CSV table of C-alpha atoms in Angstrom, one decimal:
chain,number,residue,atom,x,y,z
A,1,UNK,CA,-2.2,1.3,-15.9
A,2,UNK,CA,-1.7,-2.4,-16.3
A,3,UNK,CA,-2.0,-3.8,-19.6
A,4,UNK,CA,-3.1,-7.4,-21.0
A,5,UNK,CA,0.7,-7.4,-22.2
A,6,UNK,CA,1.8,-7.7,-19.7
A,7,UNK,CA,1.3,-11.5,-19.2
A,8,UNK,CA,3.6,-12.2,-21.8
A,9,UNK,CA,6.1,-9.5,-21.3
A,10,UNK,CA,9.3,-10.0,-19.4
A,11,UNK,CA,10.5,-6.6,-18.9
A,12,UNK,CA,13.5,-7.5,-16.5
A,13,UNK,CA,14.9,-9.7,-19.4
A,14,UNK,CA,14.4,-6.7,-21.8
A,15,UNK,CA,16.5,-4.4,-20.0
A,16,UNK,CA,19.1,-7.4,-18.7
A,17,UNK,CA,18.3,-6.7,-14.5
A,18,UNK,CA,17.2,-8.6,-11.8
A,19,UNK,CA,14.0,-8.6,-10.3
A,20,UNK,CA,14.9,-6.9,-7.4
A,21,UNK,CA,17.0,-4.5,-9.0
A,22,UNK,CA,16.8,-0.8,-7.5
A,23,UNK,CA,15.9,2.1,-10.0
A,24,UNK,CA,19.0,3.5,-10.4
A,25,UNK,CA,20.0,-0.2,-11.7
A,26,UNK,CA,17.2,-0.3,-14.1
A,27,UNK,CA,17.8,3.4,-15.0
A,28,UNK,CA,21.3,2.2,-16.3
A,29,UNK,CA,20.6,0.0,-18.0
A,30,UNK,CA,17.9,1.8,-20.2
A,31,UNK,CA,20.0,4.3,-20.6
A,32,UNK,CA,23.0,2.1,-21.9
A,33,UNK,CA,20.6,-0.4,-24.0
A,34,UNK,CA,18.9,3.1,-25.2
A,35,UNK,CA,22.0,4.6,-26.5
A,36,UNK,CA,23.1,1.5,-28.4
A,37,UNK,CA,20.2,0.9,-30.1
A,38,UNK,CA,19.0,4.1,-30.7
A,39,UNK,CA,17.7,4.2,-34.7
A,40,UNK,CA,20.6,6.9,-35.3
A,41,UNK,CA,23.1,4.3,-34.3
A,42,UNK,CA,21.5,1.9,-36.4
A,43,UNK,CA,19.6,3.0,-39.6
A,44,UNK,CA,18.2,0.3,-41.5
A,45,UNK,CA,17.9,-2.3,-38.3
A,46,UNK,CA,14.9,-3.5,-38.1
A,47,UNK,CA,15.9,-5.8,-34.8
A,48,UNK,CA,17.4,-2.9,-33.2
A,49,UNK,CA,14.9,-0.5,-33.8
A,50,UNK,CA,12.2,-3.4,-32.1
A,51,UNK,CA,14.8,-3.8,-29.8
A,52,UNK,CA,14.6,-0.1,-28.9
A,53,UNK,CA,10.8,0.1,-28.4
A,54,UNK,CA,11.2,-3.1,-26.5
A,55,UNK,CA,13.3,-1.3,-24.0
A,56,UNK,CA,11.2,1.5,-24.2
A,57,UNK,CA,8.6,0.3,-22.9
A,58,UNK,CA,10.0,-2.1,-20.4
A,59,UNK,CA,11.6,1.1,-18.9
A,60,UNK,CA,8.3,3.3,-18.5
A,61,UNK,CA,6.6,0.3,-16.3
A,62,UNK,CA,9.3,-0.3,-14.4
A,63,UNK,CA,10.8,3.0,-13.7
A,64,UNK,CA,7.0,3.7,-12.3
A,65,UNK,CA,6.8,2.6,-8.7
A,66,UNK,CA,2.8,1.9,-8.9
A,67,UNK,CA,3.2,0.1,-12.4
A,68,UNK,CA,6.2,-2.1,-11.6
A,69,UNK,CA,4.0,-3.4,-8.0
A,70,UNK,CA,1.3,-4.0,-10.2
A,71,UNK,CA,3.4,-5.5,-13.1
A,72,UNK,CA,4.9,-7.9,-10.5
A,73,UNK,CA,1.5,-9.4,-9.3
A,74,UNK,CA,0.1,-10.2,-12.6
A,75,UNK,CA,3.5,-12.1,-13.7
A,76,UNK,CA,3.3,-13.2,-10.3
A,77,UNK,CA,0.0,-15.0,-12.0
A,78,UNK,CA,2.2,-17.2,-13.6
A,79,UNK,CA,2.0,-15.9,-17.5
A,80,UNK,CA,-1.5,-16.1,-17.6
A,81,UNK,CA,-5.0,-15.8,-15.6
A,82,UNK,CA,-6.8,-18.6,-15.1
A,83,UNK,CA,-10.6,-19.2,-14.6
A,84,UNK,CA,-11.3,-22.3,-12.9
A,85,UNK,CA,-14.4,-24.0,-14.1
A,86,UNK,CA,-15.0,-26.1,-10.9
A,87,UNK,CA,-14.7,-29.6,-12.2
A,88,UNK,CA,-14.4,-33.2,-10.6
A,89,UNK,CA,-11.1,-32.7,-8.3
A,90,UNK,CA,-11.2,-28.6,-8.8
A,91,UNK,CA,-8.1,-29.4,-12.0
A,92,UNK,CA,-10.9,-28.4,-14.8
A,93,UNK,CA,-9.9,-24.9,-15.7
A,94,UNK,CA,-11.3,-22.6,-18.1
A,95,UNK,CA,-9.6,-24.1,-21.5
A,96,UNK,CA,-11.0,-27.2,-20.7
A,97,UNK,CA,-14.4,-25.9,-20.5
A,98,UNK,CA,-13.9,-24.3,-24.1
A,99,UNK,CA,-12.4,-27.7,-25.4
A,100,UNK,CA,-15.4,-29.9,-24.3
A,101,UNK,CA,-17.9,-27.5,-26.0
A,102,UNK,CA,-15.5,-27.1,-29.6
A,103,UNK,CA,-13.9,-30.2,-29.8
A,104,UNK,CA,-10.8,-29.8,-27.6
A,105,UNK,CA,-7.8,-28.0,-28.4
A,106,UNK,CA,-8.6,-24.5,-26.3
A,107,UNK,CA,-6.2,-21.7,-26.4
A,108,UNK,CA,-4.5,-19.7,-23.6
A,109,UNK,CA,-7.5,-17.7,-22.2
A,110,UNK,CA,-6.7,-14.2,-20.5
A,111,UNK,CA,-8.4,-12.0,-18.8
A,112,UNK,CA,-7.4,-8.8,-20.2
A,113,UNK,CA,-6.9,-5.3,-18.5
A,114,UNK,CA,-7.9,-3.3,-21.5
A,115,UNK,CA,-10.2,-3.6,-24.4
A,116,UNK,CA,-12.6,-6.6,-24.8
A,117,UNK,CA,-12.1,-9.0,-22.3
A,118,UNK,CA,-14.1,-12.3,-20.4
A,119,UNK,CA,-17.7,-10.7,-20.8
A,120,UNK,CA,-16.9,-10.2,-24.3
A,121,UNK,CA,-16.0,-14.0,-24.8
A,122,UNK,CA,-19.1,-15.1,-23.3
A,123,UNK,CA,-21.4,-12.9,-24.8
A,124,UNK,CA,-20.2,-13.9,-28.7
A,125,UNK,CA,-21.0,-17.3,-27.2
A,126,UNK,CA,-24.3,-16.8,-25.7
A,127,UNK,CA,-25.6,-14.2,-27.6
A,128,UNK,CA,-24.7,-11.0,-25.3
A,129,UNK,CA,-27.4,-11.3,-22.9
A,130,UNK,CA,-26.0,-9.4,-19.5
A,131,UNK,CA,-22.1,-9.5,-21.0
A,132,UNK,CA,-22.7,-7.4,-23.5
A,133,UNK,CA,-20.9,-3.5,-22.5
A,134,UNK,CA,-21.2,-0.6,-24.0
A,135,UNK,CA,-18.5,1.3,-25.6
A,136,UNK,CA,-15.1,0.8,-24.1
A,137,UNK,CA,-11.8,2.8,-23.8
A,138,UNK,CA,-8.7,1.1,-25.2
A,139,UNK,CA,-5.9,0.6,-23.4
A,140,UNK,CA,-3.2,2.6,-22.3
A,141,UNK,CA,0.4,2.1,-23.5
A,142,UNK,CA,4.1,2.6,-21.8
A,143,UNK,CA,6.6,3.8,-23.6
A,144,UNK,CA,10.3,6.1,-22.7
A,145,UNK,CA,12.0,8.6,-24.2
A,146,UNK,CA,15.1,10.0,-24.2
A,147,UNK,CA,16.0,13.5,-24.7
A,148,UNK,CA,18.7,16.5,-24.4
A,149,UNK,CA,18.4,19.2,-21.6
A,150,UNK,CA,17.6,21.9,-24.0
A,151,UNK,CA,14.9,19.9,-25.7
A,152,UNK,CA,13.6,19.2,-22.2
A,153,UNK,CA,13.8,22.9,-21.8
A,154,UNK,CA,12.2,24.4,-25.0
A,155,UNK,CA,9.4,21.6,-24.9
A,156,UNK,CA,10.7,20.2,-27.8
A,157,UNK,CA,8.7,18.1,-30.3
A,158,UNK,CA,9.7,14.5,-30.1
A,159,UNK,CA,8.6,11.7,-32.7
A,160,UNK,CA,8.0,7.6,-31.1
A,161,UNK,CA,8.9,4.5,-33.5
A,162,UNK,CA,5.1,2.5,-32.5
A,163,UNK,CA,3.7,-0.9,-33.4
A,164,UNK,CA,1.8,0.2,-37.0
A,165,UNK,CA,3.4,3.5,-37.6
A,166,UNK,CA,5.1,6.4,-35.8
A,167,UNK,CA,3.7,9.4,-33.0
A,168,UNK,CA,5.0,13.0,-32.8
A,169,UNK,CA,4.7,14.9,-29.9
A,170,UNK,CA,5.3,17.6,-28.0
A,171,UNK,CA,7.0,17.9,-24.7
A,172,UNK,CA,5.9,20.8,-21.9
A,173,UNK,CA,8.3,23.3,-21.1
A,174,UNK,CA,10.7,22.3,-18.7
A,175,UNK,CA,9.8,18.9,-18.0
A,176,UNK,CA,11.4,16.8,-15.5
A,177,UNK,CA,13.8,13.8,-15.7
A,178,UNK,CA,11.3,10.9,-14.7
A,179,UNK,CA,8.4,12.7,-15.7
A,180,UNK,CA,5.4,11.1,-17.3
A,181,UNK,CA,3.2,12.6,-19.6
A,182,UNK,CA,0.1,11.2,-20.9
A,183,UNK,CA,-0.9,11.9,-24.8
A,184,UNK,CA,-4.2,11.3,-25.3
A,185,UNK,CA,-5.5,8.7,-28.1
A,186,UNK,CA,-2.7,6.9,-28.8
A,187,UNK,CA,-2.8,3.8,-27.0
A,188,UNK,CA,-4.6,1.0,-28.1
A,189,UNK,CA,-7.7,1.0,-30.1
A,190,UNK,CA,-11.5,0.9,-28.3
A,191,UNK,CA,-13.9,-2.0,-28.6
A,192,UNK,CA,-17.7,-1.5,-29.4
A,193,UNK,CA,-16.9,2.3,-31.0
A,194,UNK,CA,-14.9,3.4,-27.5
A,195,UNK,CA,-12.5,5.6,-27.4
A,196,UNK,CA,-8.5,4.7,-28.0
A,197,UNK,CA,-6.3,4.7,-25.4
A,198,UNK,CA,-3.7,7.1,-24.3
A,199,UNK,CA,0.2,6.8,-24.6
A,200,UNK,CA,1.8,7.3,-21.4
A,201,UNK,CA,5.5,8.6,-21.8
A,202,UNK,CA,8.2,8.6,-19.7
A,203,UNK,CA,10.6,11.3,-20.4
A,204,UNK,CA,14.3,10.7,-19.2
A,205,UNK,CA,16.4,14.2,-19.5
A,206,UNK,CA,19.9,13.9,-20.1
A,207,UNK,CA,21.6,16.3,-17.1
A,208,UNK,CA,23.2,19.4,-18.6
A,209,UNK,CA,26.7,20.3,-16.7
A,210,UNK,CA,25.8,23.8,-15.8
A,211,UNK,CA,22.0,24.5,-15.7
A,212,UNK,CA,19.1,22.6,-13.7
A,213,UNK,CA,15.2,23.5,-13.8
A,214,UNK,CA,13.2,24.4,-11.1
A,215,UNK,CA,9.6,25.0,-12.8
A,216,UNK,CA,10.3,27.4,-15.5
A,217,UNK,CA,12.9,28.8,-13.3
A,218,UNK,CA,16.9,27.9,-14.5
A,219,UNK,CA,19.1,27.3,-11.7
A,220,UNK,CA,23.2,27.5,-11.7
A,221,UNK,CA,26.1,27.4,-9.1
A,222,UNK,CA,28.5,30.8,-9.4
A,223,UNK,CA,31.6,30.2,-8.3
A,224,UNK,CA,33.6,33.9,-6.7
A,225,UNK,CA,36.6,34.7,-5.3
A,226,UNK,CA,37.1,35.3,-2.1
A,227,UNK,CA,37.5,39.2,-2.6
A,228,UNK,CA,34.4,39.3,-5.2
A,229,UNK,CA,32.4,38.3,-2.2
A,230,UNK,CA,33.9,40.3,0.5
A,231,UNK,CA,34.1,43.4,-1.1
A,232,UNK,CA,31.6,43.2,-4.0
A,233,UNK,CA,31.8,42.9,-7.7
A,234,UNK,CA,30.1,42.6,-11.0
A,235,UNK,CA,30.5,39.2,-12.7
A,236,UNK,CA,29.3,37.8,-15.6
A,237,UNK,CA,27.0,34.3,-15.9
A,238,UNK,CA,26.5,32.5,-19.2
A,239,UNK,CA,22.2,32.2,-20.1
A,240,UNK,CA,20.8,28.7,-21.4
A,241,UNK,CA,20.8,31.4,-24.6
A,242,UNK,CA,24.1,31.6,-24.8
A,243,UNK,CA,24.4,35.1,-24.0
A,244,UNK,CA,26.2,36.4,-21.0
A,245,UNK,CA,24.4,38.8,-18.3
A,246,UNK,CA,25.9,40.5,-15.6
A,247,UNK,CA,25.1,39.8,-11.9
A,248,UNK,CA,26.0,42.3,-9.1
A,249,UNK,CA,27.4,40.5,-6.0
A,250,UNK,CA,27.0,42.1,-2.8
A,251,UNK,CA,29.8,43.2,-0.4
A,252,UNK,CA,29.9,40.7,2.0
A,253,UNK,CA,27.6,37.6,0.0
A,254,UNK,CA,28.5,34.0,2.0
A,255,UNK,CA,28.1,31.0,0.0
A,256,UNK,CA,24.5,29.3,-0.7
A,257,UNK,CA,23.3,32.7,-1.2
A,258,UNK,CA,20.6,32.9,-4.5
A,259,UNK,CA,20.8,35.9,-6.5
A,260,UNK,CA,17.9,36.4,-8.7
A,261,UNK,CA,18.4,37.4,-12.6
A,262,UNK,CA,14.7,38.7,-13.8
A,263,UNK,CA,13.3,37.0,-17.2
A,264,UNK,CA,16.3,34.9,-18.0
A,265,UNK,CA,14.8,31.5,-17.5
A,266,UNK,CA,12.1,29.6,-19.9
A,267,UNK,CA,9.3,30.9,-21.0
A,268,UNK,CA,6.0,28.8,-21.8
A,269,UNK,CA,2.6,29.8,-22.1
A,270,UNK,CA,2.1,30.2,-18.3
A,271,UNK,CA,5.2,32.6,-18.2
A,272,UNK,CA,8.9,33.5,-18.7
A,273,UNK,CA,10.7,32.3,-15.0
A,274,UNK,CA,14.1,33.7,-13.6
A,275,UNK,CA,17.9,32.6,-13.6
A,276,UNK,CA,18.8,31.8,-9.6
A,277,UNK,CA,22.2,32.2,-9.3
A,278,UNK,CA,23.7,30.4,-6.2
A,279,UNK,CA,27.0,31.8,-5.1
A,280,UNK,CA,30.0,29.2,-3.7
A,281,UNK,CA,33.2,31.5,-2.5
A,282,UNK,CA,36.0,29.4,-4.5
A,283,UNK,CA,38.5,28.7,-2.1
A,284,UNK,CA,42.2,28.8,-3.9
A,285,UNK,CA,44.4,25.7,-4.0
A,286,UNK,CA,47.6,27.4,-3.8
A,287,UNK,CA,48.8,30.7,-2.9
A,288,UNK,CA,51.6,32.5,-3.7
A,289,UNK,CA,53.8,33.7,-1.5
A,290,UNK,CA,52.5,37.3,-1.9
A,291,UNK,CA,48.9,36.1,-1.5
A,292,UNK,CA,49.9,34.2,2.0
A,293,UNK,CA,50.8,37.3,3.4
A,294,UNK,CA,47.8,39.4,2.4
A,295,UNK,CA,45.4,36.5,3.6
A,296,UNK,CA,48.1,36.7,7.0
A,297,UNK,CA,47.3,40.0,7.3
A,298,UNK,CA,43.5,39.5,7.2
A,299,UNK,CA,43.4,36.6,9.5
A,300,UNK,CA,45.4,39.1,11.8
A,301,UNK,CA,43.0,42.1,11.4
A,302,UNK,CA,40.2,40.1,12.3
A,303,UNK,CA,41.1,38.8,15.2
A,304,UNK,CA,39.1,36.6,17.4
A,305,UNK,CA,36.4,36.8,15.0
A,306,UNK,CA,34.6,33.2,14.8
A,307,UNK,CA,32.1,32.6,12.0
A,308,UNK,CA,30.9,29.6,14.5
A,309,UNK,CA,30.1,31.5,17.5
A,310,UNK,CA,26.4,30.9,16.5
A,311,UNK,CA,26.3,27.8,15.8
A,312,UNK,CA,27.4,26.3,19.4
A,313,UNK,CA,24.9,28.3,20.7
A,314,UNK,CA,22.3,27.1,18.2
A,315,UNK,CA,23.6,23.0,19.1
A,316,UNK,CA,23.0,24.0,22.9
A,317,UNK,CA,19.3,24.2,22.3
Protein backbone atom coordinates (compact mmCIF):
# COMPACT_ATOMS: atom_id res chain seq x y z
CA UNK A 1 0.00 0.00 0.00
CA UNK A 2 2.67 2.51 -0.79
CA UNK A 3 1.75 5.92 -1.21
CA UNK A 4 3.11 8.98 -3.39
CA UNK A 5 3.92 10.40 0.30
CA UNK A 6 6.01 8.64 0.85
CA UNK A 7 8.83 10.37 -1.05
CA UNK A 8 8.76 13.17 1.10
CA UNK A 9 7.96 11.52 4.31
CA UNK A 10 10.67 10.54 6.87
CA UNK A 11 8.94 8.38 9.08
CA UNK A 12 12.10 7.26 11.26
CA UNK A 13 12.55 11.01 12.05
CA UNK A 14 8.81 11.30 13.02
CA UNK A 15 8.99 8.73 15.61
CA UNK A 16 12.86 9.73 16.71
CA UNK A 17 14.40 5.79 15.71
CA UNK A 18 16.97 4.56 13.59
CA UNK A 19 16.60 2.94 10.40
CA UNK A 20 17.33 -0.28 11.55
CA UNK A 21 15.49 -0.07 14.59
CA UNK A 22 13.53 -3.40 15.62
CA UNK A 23 9.66 -3.18 16.14
CA UNK A 24 9.59 -3.27 19.55
CA UNK A 25 11.94 -0.02 19.28
CA UNK A 26 9.59 1.64 17.01
CA UNK A 27 6.62 0.35 19.07
CA UNK A 28 8.06 2.54 21.97
CA UNK A 29 8.40 5.04 20.73
CA UNK A 30 4.83 5.54 19.22
CA UNK A 31 3.65 4.67 22.15
CA UNK A 32 5.63 7.32 24.20
CA UNK A 33 5.33 10.25 21.38
CA UNK A 34 1.47 9.00 21.26
CA UNK A 35 0.76 9.53 24.87
CA UNK A 36 2.38 12.96 25.02
CA UNK A 37 0.75 14.41 22.32
CA UNK A 38 -2.43 12.89 22.47
CA UNK A 39 -5.14 15.94 21.90
CA UNK A 40 -6.43 15.20 25.62
CA UNK A 41 -2.96 16.18 26.77
CA UNK A 42 -3.02 19.07 24.68
CA UNK A 43 -6.32 20.82 23.76
CA UNK A 44 -6.00 23.76 21.72
CA UNK A 45 -2.43 22.57 20.10
CA UNK A 46 -2.55 22.81 16.90
CA UNK A 47 1.37 21.47 16.49
CA UNK A 48 0.81 18.72 18.72
CA UNK A 49 -2.34 17.51 17.39
CA UNK A 50 -0.25 17.49 13.62
CA UNK A 51 2.32 16.20 15.56
CA UNK A 52 0.06 13.26 16.65
CA UNK A 53 -1.26 12.39 13.18
CA UNK A 54 2.30 12.71 12.04
CA UNK A 55 3.19 9.87 14.40
CA UNK A 56 0.28 8.21 13.51
CA UNK A 57 0.93 7.53 10.49
CA UNK A 58 4.63 7.02 10.55
CA UNK A 59 3.70 4.15 13.02
CA UNK A 60 1.10 2.22 10.76
CA UNK A 61 3.86 1.88 7.84
CA UNK A 62 6.38 1.02 9.85
CA UNK A 63 4.95 -1.20 12.31
CA UNK A 64 3.77 -3.24 8.94
CA UNK A 65 6.61 -5.58 7.85
CA UNK A 66 5.41 -5.46 3.91
CA UNK A 67 4.91 -1.50 4.04
CA UNK A 68 8.09 -0.62 5.94
CA UNK A 69 10.23 -3.03 3.00
CA UNK A 70 8.44 -1.26 0.58
CA UNK A 71 8.69 2.26 2.32
CA UNK A 72 12.48 1.67 2.42
CA UNK A 73 12.99 1.15 -1.42
CA UNK A 74 11.19 4.12 -2.59
CA UNK A 75 13.24 6.45 0.00
CA UNK A 76 15.87 4.32 -1.04
CA UNK A 77 14.96 6.38 -4.55
CA UNK A 78 16.54 9.22 -3.15
CA UNK A 79 13.29 11.60 -2.38
CA UNK A 80 12.02 11.36 -5.65
CA UNK A 81 11.60 9.18 -9.01
CA UNK A 82 13.26 10.11 -11.76
CA UNK A 83 12.51 9.60 -15.51
CA UNK A 84 15.58 9.91 -17.57
CA UNK A 85 14.92 11.52 -20.88
CA UNK A 86 18.01 9.99 -22.60
CA UNK A 87 19.93 13.11 -23.48
CA UNK A 88 23.59 13.88 -24.80
CA UNK A 89 25.81 12.11 -21.88
CA UNK A 90 22.44 10.21 -20.35
CA UNK A 91 22.43 13.64 -17.38
CA UNK A 92 19.06 15.01 -19.20
CA UNK A 93 16.40 13.83 -16.84
CA UNK A 94 12.76 14.34 -16.92
CA UNK A 95 12.62 18.16 -15.56
CA UNK A 96 14.82 19.13 -18.14
CA UNK A 97 12.67 17.83 -20.74
CA UNK A 98 9.64 19.89 -19.17
CA UNK A 99 12.04 23.07 -18.91
CA UNK A 100 13.02 23.04 -22.68
CA UNK A 101 9.36 22.80 -23.84
CA UNK A 102 7.97 25.75 -20.94
CA UNK A 103 10.75 27.90 -20.66
CA UNK A 104 12.86 26.26 -17.99
CA UNK A 105 12.32 26.18 -14.41
CA UNK A 106 10.64 22.38 -14.11
CA UNK A 107 9.36 21.14 -10.85
CA UNK A 108 10.18 17.93 -8.91
CA UNK A 109 8.34 15.32 -11.16
CA UNK A 110 7.01 12.03 -9.30
CA UNK A 111 5.76 9.18 -10.20
CA UNK A 112 2.98 8.61 -7.90
CA UNK A 113 1.65 5.31 -6.40
CA UNK A 114 -1.95 6.56 -6.15
CA UNK A 115 -4.28 8.76 -8.04
CA UNK A 116 -3.16 10.53 -11.34
CA UNK A 117 0.19 9.89 -12.03
CA UNK A 118 2.91 10.04 -15.37
CA UNK A 119 0.08 9.01 -18.02
CA UNK A 120 -1.92 11.71 -16.70
CA UNK A 121 0.92 14.31 -17.15
CA UNK A 122 1.44 13.36 -20.70
CA UNK A 123 -1.95 13.13 -21.69
CA UNK A 124 -2.98 16.95 -20.51
CA UNK A 125 0.06 17.62 -22.73
CA UNK A 126 -0.65 15.68 -25.76
CA UNK A 127 -4.16 15.58 -25.69
CA UNK A 128 -4.84 12.00 -23.98
CA UNK A 129 -4.31 9.97 -26.85
CA UNK A 130 -3.24 6.27 -25.38
CA UNK A 131 -2.52 7.95 -21.59
CA UNK A 132 -5.66 8.74 -21.03
CA UNK A 133 -7.27 5.93 -18.02
CA UNK A 134 -10.43 5.50 -17.03
CA UNK A 135 -11.66 6.05 -13.61
CA UNK A 136 -9.14 5.41 -10.91
CA UNK A 137 -9.18 4.44 -7.20
CA UNK A 138 -7.61 6.94 -4.71
CA UNK A 139 -5.16 6.08 -2.63
CA UNK A 140 -4.95 4.38 0.45
CA UNK A 141 -3.91 6.07 3.69
CA UNK A 142 -1.90 4.73 7.06
CA UNK A 143 -2.79 5.88 10.08
CA UNK A 144 -2.57 4.25 14.17
CA UNK A 145 -4.67 4.27 16.86
CA UNK A 146 -4.50 3.77 20.32
CA UNK A 147 -6.99 2.32 22.46
CA UNK A 148 -7.96 0.68 26.06
CA UNK A 149 -8.46 -3.18 26.38
CA UNK A 150 -12.14 -2.87 27.05
CA UNK A 151 -12.63 -0.67 24.00
CA UNK A 152 -10.64 -3.22 22.08
CA UNK A 153 -13.06 -5.65 23.56
CA UNK A 154 -16.58 -4.06 23.10
CA UNK A 155 -15.57 -2.88 19.51
CA UNK A 156 -15.67 0.43 20.57
CA UNK A 157 -16.28 3.36 18.25
CA UNK A 158 -13.14 5.43 17.73
CA UNK A 159 -12.99 9.01 16.06
CA UNK A 160 -9.32 9.98 13.80
CA UNK A 161 -8.11 13.79 13.74
CA UNK A 162 -7.50 13.66 9.36
CA UNK A 163 -6.03 16.13 6.98
CA UNK A 164 -9.58 18.23 6.11
CA UNK A 165 -11.79 17.05 8.85
CA UNK A 166 -12.26 14.10 11.26
CA UNK A 167 -13.35 10.01 10.69
CA UNK A 168 -15.33 7.94 13.27
CA UNK A 169 -15.23 4.39 13.36
CA UNK A 170 -15.97 1.45 14.60
CA UNK A 171 -13.61 -1.22 15.80
CA UNK A 172 -14.57 -5.32 15.53
CA UNK A 173 -15.09 -7.06 18.59
CA UNK A 174 -12.07 -8.15 20.11
CA UNK A 175 -9.46 -6.95 17.92
CA UNK A 176 -5.91 -7.62 18.31
CA UNK A 177 -2.91 -5.39 19.41
CA UNK A 178 -1.24 -4.86 15.90
CA UNK A 179 -4.21 -5.50 14.02
CA UNK A 180 -5.07 -3.60 10.84
CA UNK A 181 -8.35 -2.79 9.77
CA UNK A 182 -9.19 -1.34 6.53
CA UNK A 183 -12.30 1.32 6.42
CA UNK A 184 -13.39 1.70 3.15
CA UNK A 185 -13.53 5.31 1.36
CA UNK A 186 -11.55 7.21 3.40
CA UNK A 187 -8.30 7.53 1.92
CA UNK A 188 -7.57 9.77 -0.64
CA UNK A 189 -9.94 11.08 -3.22
CA UNK A 190 -10.23 9.19 -6.97
CA UNK A 191 -9.23 10.88 -10.24
CA UNK A 192 -11.47 10.74 -13.40
CA UNK A 193 -14.80 10.03 -11.07
CA UNK A 194 -12.93 6.80 -9.32
CA UNK A 195 -13.60 5.73 -6.30
CA UNK A 196 -11.71 7.22 -2.92
CA UNK A 197 -9.36 5.32 -1.20
CA UNK A 198 -9.56 3.35 1.94
CA UNK A 199 -7.98 4.21 5.41
CA UNK A 200 -5.95 1.55 6.71
CA UNK A 201 -5.73 1.55 10.62
CA UNK A 202 -3.55 0.18 12.78
CA UNK A 203 -4.95 -0.57 16.11
CA UNK A 204 -2.47 -0.72 19.13
CA UNK A 205 -4.41 -2.32 22.40
CA UNK A 206 -3.24 -1.20 25.63
CA UNK A 207 -2.59 -4.78 27.69
CA UNK A 208 -5.13 -5.20 30.53
CA UNK A 209 -3.40 -6.86 33.76
CA UNK A 210 -5.77 -9.61 34.17
CA UNK A 211 -7.67 -10.53 30.94
CA UNK A 212 -6.23 -11.43 27.26
CA UNK A 213 -8.45 -12.31 24.09
CA UNK A 214 -8.35 -15.30 22.16
CA UNK A 215 -11.11 -14.71 19.30
CA UNK A 216 -14.18 -13.74 21.24
CA UNK A 217 -12.89 -16.05 23.88
CA UNK A 218 -11.43 -14.10 27.38
CA UNK A 219 -8.52 -15.74 28.79
CA UNK A 220 -7.18 -15.46 32.59
CA UNK A 221 -4.51 -17.12 34.93
CA UNK A 222 -6.30 -18.54 38.42
CA UNK A 223 -4.02 -18.75 40.86
CA UNK A 224 -5.05 -21.94 43.87
CA UNK A 225 -3.69 -23.14 46.76
CA UNK A 226 -2.16 -26.07 47.06
CA UNK A 227 -5.11 -27.85 48.96
CA UNK A 228 -7.83 -26.08 46.44
CA UNK A 229 -6.16 -28.26 43.87
CA UNK A 230 -5.54 -31.42 45.61
CA UNK A 231 -8.66 -31.86 47.21
CA UNK A 232 -11.04 -29.63 45.20
CA UNK A 233 -12.92 -26.45 45.74
CA UNK A 234 -15.19 -23.79 44.57
CA UNK A 235 -13.53 -20.40 43.82
CA UNK A 236 -14.59 -17.35 42.58
CA UNK A 237 -13.03 -15.45 39.16
CA UNK A 238 -13.77 -11.73 38.47
CA UNK A 239 -15.67 -11.32 34.59
CA UNK A 240 -14.42 -8.51 32.17
CA UNK A 241 -18.18 -7.36 33.60
CA UNK A 242 -17.21 -7.00 36.68
CA UNK A 243 -19.24 -9.56 38.24
CA UNK A 244 -17.81 -12.54 39.93
CA UNK A 245 -18.74 -16.31 38.83
CA UNK A 246 -17.81 -19.33 40.48
CA UNK A 247 -15.56 -22.02 39.02
CA UNK A 248 -15.45 -25.67 40.41
CA UNK A 249 -11.80 -26.97 40.60
CA UNK A 250 -11.33 -30.54 40.45
CA UNK A 251 -9.71 -32.79 43.08
CA UNK A 252 -6.48 -33.29 41.91
CA UNK A 253 -6.21 -30.15 38.92
CA UNK A 254 -2.14 -29.60 38.10
CA UNK A 255 -1.24 -26.34 36.94
CA UNK A 256 -1.75 -25.30 33.04
CA UNK A 257 -4.98 -26.92 33.32
CA UNK A 258 -7.99 -24.60 31.33
CA UNK A 259 -11.24 -24.67 32.92
CA UNK A 260 -13.99 -23.52 30.68
CA UNK A 261 -16.75 -20.85 32.05
CA UNK A 262 -19.73 -21.00 29.32
CA UNK A 263 -20.98 -17.52 27.87
CA UNK A 264 -18.79 -15.31 29.87
CA UNK A 265 -16.54 -13.93 27.17
CA UNK A 266 -17.53 -11.21 24.28
CA UNK A 267 -20.21 -11.40 22.35
CA UNK A 268 -20.31 -9.90 18.66
CA UNK A 269 -22.57 -10.61 15.97
CA UNK A 270 -20.83 -14.05 15.15
CA UNK A 271 -21.42 -15.09 18.84
CA UNK A 272 -20.93 -14.80 22.67
CA UNK A 273 -17.31 -16.91 23.38
CA UNK A 274 -16.24 -18.41 26.80
CA UNK A 275 -14.03 -17.38 29.91
CA UNK A 276 -10.82 -20.08 29.90
CA UNK A 277 -9.57 -20.13 33.14
CA UNK A 278 -5.98 -21.48 33.46
CA UNK A 279 -5.09 -22.76 36.87
CA UNK A 280 -1.22 -22.10 38.47
CA UNK A 281 -1.03 -24.02 42.03
CA UNK A 282 0.44 -20.82 44.15
CA UNK A 283 3.20 -22.15 45.85
CA UNK A 284 3.55 -20.26 49.53
CA UNK A 285 6.54 -18.21 50.36
CA UNK A 286 6.65 -19.01 53.95
CA UNK A 287 5.22 -21.42 56.13
CA UNK A 288 4.52 -21.45 59.45
CA UNK A 289 5.68 -23.74 61.68
CA UNK A 290 2.35 -25.55 61.89
CA UNK A 291 2.06 -25.65 58.07
CA UNK A 292 5.80 -27.26 57.87
CA UNK A 293 4.72 -30.12 59.69
CA UNK A 294 1.42 -30.82 57.77
CA UNK A 295 3.38 -30.41 54.31
CA UNK A 296 6.19 -32.96 56.44
CA UNK A 297 3.60 -35.16 56.89
CA UNK A 298 2.45 -35.26 53.31
CA UNK A 299 5.86 -35.56 51.76
CA UNK A 300 6.10 -38.62 54.29
CA UNK A 301 2.76 -40.22 53.24
CA UNK A 302 3.66 -40.20 49.75
CA UNK A 303 6.61 -41.67 49.80
CA UNK A 304 8.71 -42.44 46.79
CA UNK A 305 6.19 -40.91 44.74
CA UNK A 306 8.00 -38.93 41.69
CA UNK A 307 5.92 -36.62 39.64
CA UNK A 308 9.08 -37.02 37.02
CA UNK A 309 9.09 -40.63 36.65
CA UNK A 310 7.58 -39.95 33.16
CA UNK A 311 9.37 -37.64 31.95
CA UNK A 312 12.91 -39.55 31.91
CA UNK A 313 11.24 -42.02 30.25
CA UNK A 314 9.74 -39.64 27.69
CA UNK A 315 13.80 -37.87 27.26
CA UNK A 316 14.98 -41.60 26.58
CA UNK A 317 13.02 -41.60 23.30
Amino acid sequence: MASQDWFNKDFYKALGVSKDATQDEVKKAYRRLARDLHPDRNPGDATAEQRFKDVGEAYAVLSNEDDRRQYDQIRAMGGGARFQAGGPGGTGNFEDMFGGMFGGGGGNVRFQTGGGGFEDILGGMFGGGGFNRGPQKGGDIAAATEVSFRDAASGATVTLGMDGGRITTRLPVGVRDGQRIRVPGKGRPGSNGGPAGDLMLTVHVQPHPVFTTDGLNLRMKLPVRFDEAALGAQVEVPTLAGEHVKVKVPQGTQSGTTLRVKGRGLTSKKGTGDLLVTVEVAVPHKLSRHAKKAVEALAEELGDQDPREHLYKDAAR
